[in-house]
Coordinates of C-alpha atoms and ligand atoms in Angstrom, one line a residue:
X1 CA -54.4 -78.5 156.8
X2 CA -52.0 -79.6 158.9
X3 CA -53.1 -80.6 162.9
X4 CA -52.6 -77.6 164.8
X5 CA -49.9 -78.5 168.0
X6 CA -47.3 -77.2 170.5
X7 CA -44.6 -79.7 170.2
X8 CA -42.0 -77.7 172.0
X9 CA -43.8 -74.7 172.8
X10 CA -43.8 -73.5 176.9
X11 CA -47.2 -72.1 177.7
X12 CA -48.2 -70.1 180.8
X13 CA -52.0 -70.1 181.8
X14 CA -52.4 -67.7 184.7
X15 CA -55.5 -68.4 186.5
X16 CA -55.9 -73.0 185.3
X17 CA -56.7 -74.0 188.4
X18 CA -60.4 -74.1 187.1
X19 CA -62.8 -73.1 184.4
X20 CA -61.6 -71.7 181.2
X21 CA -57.9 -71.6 182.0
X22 CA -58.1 -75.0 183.1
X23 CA -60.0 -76.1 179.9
X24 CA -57.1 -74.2 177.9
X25 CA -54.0 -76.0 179.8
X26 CA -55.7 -79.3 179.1
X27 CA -55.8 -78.6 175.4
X28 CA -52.4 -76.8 175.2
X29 CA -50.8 -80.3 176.9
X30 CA -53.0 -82.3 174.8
X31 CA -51.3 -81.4 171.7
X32 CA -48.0 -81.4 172.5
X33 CA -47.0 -78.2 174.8
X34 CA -45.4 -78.2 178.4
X35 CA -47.8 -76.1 180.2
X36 CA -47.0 -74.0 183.1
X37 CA -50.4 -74.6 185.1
X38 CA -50.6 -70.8 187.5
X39 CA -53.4 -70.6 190.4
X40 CA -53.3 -68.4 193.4
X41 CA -56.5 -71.0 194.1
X42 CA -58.6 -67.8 196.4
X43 CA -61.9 -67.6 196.7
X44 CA -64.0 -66.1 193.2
X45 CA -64.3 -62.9 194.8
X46 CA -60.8 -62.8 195.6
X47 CA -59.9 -63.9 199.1
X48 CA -57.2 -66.6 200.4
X49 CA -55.0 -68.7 198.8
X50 CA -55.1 -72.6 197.9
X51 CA -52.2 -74.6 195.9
X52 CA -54.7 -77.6 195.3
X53 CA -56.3 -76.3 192.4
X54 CA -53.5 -75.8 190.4
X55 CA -52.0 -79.0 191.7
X56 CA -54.9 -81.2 190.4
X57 CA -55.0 -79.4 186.9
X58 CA -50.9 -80.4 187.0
X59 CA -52.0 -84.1 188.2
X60 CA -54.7 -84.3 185.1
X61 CA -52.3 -83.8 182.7
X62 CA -49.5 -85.6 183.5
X63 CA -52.1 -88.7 183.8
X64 CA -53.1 -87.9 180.5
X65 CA -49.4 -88.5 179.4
X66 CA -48.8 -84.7 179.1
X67 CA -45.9 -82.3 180.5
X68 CA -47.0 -79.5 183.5
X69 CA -46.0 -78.0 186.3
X70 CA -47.8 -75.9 188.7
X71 CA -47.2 -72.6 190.6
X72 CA -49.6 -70.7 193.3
X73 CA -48.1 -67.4 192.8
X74 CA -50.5 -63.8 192.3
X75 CA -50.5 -62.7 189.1
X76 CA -51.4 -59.2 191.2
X77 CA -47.9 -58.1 192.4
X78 CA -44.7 -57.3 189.8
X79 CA -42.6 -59.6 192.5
X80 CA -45.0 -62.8 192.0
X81 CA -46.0 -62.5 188.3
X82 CA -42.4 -62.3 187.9
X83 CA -41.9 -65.5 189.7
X84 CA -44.9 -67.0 187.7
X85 CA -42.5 -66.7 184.1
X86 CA -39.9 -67.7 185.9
X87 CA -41.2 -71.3 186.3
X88 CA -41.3 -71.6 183.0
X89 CA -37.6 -70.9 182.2
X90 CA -36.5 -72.9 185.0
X91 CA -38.7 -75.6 184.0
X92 CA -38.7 -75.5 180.8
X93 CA -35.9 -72.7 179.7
X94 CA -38.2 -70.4 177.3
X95 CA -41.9 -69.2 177.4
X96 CA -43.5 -68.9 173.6
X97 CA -47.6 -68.9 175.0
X98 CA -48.9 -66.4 178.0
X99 CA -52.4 -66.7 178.1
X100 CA -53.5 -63.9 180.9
X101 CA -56.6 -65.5 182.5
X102 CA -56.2 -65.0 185.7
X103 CA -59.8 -63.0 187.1
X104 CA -61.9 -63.0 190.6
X105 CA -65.2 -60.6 190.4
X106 CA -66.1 -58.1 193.2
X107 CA -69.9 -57.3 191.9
X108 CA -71.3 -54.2 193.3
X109 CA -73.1 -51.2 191.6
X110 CA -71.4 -47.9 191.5
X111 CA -72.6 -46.5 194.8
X112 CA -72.2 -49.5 196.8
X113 CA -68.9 -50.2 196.1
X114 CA -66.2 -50.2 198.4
X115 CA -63.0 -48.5 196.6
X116 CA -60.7 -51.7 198.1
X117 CA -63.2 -53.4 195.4
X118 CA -62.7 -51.3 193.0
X119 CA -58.9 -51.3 193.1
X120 CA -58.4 -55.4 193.9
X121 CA -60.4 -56.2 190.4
X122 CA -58.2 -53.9 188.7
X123 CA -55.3 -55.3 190.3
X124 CA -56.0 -58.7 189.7
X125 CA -57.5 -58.0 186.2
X126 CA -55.5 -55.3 184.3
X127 CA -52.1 -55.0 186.6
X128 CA -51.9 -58.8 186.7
X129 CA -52.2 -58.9 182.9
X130 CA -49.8 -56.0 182.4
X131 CA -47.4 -57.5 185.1
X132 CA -47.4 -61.5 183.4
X133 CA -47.1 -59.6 180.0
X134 CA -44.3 -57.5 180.7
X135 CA -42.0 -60.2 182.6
X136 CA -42.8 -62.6 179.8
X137 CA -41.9 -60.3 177.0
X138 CA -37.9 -60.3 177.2
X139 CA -38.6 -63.9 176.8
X140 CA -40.4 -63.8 173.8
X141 CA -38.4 -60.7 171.7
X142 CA -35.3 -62.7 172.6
X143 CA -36.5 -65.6 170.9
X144 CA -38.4 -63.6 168.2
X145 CA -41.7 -65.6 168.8
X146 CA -44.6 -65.1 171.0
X147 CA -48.3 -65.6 171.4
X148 CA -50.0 -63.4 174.3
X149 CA -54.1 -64.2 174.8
X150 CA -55.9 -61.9 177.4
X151 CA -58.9 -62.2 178.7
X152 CA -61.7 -59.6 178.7
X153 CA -65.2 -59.5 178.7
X154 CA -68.7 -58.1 177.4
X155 CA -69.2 -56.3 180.4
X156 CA -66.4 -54.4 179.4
X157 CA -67.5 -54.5 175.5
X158 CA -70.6 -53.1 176.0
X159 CA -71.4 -52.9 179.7
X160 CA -72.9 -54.8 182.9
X161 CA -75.2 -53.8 185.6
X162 CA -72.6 -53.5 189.0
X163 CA -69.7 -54.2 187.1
X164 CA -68.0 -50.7 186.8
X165 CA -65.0 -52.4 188.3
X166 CA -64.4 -55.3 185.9
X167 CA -65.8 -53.3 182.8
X168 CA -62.6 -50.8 183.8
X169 CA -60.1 -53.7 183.9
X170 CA -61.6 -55.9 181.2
X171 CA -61.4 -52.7 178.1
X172 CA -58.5 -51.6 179.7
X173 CA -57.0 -54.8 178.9
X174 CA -58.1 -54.6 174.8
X175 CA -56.2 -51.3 175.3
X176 CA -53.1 -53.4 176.8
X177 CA -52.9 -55.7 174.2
X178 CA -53.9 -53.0 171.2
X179 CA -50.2 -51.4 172.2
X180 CA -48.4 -54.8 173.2
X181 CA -49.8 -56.4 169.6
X182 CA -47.7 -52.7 168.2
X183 CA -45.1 -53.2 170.7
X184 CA -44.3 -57.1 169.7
X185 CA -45.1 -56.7 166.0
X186 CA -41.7 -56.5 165.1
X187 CA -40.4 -59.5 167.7
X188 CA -43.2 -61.8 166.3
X189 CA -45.1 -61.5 169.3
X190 CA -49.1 -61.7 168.6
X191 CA -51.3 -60.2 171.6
X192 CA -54.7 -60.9 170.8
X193 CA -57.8 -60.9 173.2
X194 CA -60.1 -63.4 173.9
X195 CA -63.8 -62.8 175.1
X196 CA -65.4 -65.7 176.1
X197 CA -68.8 -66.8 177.7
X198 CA -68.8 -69.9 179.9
X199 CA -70.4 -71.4 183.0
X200 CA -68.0 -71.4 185.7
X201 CA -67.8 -70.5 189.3
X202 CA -67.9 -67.0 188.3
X203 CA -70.4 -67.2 186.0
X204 CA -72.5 -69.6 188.6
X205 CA -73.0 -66.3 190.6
X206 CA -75.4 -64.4 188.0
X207 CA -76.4 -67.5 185.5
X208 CA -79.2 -70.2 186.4
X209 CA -77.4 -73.6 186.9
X210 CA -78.8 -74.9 183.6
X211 CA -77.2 -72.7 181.0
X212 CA -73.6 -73.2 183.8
X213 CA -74.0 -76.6 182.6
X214 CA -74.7 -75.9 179.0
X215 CA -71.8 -73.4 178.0
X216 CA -68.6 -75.6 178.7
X217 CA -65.5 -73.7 179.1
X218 CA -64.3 -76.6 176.6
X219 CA -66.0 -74.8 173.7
X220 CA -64.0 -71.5 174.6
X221 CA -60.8 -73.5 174.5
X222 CA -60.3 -74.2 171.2
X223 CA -60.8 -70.5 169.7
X224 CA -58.0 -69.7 172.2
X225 CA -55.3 -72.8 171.4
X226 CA -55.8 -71.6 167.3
X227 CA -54.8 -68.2 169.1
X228 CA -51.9 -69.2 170.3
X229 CA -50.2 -71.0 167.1
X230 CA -47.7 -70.7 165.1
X231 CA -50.8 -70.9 162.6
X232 CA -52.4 -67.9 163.7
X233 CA -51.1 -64.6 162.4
X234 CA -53.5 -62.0 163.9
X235 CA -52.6 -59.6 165.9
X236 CA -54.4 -56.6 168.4
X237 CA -58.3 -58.4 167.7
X238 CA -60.6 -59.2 170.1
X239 CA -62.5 -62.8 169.3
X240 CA -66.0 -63.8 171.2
X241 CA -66.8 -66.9 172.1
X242 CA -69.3 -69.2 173.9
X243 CA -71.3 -72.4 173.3
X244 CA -70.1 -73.5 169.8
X245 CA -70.6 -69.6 168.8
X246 CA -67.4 -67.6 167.5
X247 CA -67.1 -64.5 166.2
X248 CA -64.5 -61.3 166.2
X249 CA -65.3 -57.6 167.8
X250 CA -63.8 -54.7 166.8
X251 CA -63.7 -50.8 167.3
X252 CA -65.6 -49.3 164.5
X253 CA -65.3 -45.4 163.9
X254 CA -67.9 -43.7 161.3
X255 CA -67.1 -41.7 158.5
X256 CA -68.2 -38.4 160.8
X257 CA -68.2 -34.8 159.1
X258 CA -65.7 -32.6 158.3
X259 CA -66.4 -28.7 159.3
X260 CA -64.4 -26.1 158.5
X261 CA -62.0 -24.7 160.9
X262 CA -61.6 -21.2 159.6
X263 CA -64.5 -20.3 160.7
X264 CA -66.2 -20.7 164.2
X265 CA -67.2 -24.3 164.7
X266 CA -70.4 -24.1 167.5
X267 CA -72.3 -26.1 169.3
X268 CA -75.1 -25.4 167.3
X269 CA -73.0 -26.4 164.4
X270 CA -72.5 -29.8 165.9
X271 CA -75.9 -30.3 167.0
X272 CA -77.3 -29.8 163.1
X273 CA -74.7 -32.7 161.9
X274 CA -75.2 -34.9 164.9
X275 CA -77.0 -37.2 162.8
X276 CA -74.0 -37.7 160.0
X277 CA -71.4 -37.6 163.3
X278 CA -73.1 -40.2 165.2
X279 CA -73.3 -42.4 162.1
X280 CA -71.2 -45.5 161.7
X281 CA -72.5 -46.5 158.0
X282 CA -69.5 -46.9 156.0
X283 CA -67.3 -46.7 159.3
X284 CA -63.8 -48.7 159.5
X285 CA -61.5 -50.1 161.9
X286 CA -58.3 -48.3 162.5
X287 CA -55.0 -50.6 162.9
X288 CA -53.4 -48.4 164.7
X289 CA -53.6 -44.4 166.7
X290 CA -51.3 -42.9 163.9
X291 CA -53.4 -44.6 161.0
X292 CA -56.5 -42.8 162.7
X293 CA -54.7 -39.4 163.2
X294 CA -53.7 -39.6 159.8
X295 CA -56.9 -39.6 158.5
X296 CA -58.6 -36.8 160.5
X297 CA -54.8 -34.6 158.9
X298 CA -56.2 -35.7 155.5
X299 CA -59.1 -35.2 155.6
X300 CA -58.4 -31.4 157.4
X301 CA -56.3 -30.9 154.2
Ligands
NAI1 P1 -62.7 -69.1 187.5 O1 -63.0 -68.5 188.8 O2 -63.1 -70.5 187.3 O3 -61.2 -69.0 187.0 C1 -60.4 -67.9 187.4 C2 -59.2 -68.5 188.1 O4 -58.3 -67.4 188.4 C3 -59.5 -69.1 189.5 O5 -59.1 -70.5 189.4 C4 -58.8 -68.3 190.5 O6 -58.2 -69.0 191.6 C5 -57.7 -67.7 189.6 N1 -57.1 -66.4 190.2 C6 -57.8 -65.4 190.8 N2 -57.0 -64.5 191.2 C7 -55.8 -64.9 190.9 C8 -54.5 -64.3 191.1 N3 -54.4 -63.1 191.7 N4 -53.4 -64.9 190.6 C9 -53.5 -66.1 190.0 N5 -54.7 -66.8 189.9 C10 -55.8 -66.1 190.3 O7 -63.5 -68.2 186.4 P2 -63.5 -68.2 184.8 O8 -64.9 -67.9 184.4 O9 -62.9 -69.5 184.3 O10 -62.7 -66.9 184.4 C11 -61.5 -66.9 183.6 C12 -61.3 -65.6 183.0 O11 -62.3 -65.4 182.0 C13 -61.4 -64.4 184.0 O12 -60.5 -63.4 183.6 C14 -62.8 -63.9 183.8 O13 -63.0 -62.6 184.2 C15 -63.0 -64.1 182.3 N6 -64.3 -64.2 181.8 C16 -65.1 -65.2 182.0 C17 -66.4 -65.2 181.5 C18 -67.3 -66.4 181.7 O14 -68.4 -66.4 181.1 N7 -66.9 -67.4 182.5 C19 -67.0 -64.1 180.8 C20 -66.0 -63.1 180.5 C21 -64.8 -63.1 181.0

């Protein structure tokens, strides 16, 4: 098999000022790609603004004999993720990788927290990703190719303790990118999502220092530079990954029941077929919302 590289490809890592986007522009450069490295460089939960971090991940590569160049713009705003594609086609004159990355947590549970945190985690989170998306998209249709790797989580997935704000952004992004991967099918644009588990500042706040130490965002990388190939031909699926551990997760739906609708359909009804309803044996993924309403007019019929 060929080695997988990005001679000639533009990437944009929103967010590579540190952690896992910085681990991804370091690979991206490595093998061969001119890397656009983003960082707003605030503070994890959000506050501030810094242009170092994104600087020094620029300075790394070009030491390491690689092409980068940095910009400090919010991925937050329309007006500044704009500006953050823009670098690369000034820079560099196309964009052919967007991996949305960017993230800042505001922990708090439910009752405690403040709607501002509420709404800046979504901002940051699920606008920024829909905002670097959609400015990076014309782009990609024009040139019929396109690689798009967003970032959500298992607090989303399957839920965290004080995390009702970035659960919200992090599924709403695997909805994002289930229509984008529809949206770009025909362009040859691939939106995927990554979920990933490393020790980083963010993590630092809820993981003992040991296992920060022990899940490199370096293992992440490399699940997430396949991603964004030329090799890769996946599109709308969600990939897990985390200290040598990879895997895909999906959206399962069962079977279910099929009552019949010329008659009264009660509570009661549903109640004495809970069991079969709730079921996922012999359950299947669905590629699409028209493939899924399909099936429930076939099987009415
Ligand atoms: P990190 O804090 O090291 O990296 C996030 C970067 O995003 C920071 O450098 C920060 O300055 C930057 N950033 C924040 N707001 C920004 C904005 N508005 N515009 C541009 N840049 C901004 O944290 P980490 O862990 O590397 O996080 C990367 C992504 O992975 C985030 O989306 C996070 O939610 C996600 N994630 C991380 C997990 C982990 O185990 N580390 C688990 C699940 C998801």
């Amino acid at each position: 098999m060929a080695e997988i590289r990005f001679d000639g490809r533009v990437a944009v890592v929103t967010g590579a000022g540190g952690g896992l986007g910085r681990a991804y522009a370091l690979l991206l450069a490595a093998r061969g790609a001119k890397v656009v490295v983003n960082d707003l460089g605030g503070t994890f939960d959000g506050h501030g603004a810094d242009s170092t971090p994104a600087q020094k991940v620029v300075d790394e590569i070009k030491a390491d004999g690689g092409e980068a160049v940095a910009n400090y713009d919010s991925v937050a705003e329309w007006e500044s993720a704009q500006k953050i594609i823009q670098t690369a086609i000034d820079t560099y004159g196309r964009i052919d990788i967007l991996i949305n990355n960017a993230g800042i947590l505001r922990d708090k549970s439910l009752m405690k927290m403040e709607i501002a945190d509420y709404l800046k985690v979504i901002e940051v989170h699920l606008n920024g990703t829909y905002f670097c998306t959609k400015a990076a998209f014309p782009y990609m249709r024009e040139q019929n190719y396109g690689r798009i790797v967003s970032t959500a989580s298992v607090a989303g997935l399957y839920g965290n303790f004080g995390q009702t704000n970035y659960g919200a952004a992090k599924m709403g992004i695997v909805g994002l990118m289930n229509c984008v991967a529809q949206e770009g099918a025909r362009y040859g644009i691939l939106a995927n999502t990554i979920v990933p588990t490393a020790g980083t500042r963010l993590t630092a706040t809820v993981m003992p220092p040991d296992i920060v130490e022990k899940l490199k965002p370096e293992y992440v990388a490399p699940v997430v530079a396949y991603m964004c190939s030329e090799q890769f031909q996946e599109s709308g699926k969600i990939f897990t990954a985390g200290g040598g551990y990879f895997s895909r997760a999906a959206i399962i739906e069962g079977p279910g029941v099929v009552l019949d609708i010329t008659a009264e359909i009660t509570p009661d009804m549903i109640a004495e077929k809970f069991d079969a309803i709730k079921s996922l044996e012999g359950g299947r993924e669905y590629s699409s919302a028209t493939e899924q309403t399909g099936v429930i007019l076939s099987k009415m019929s």
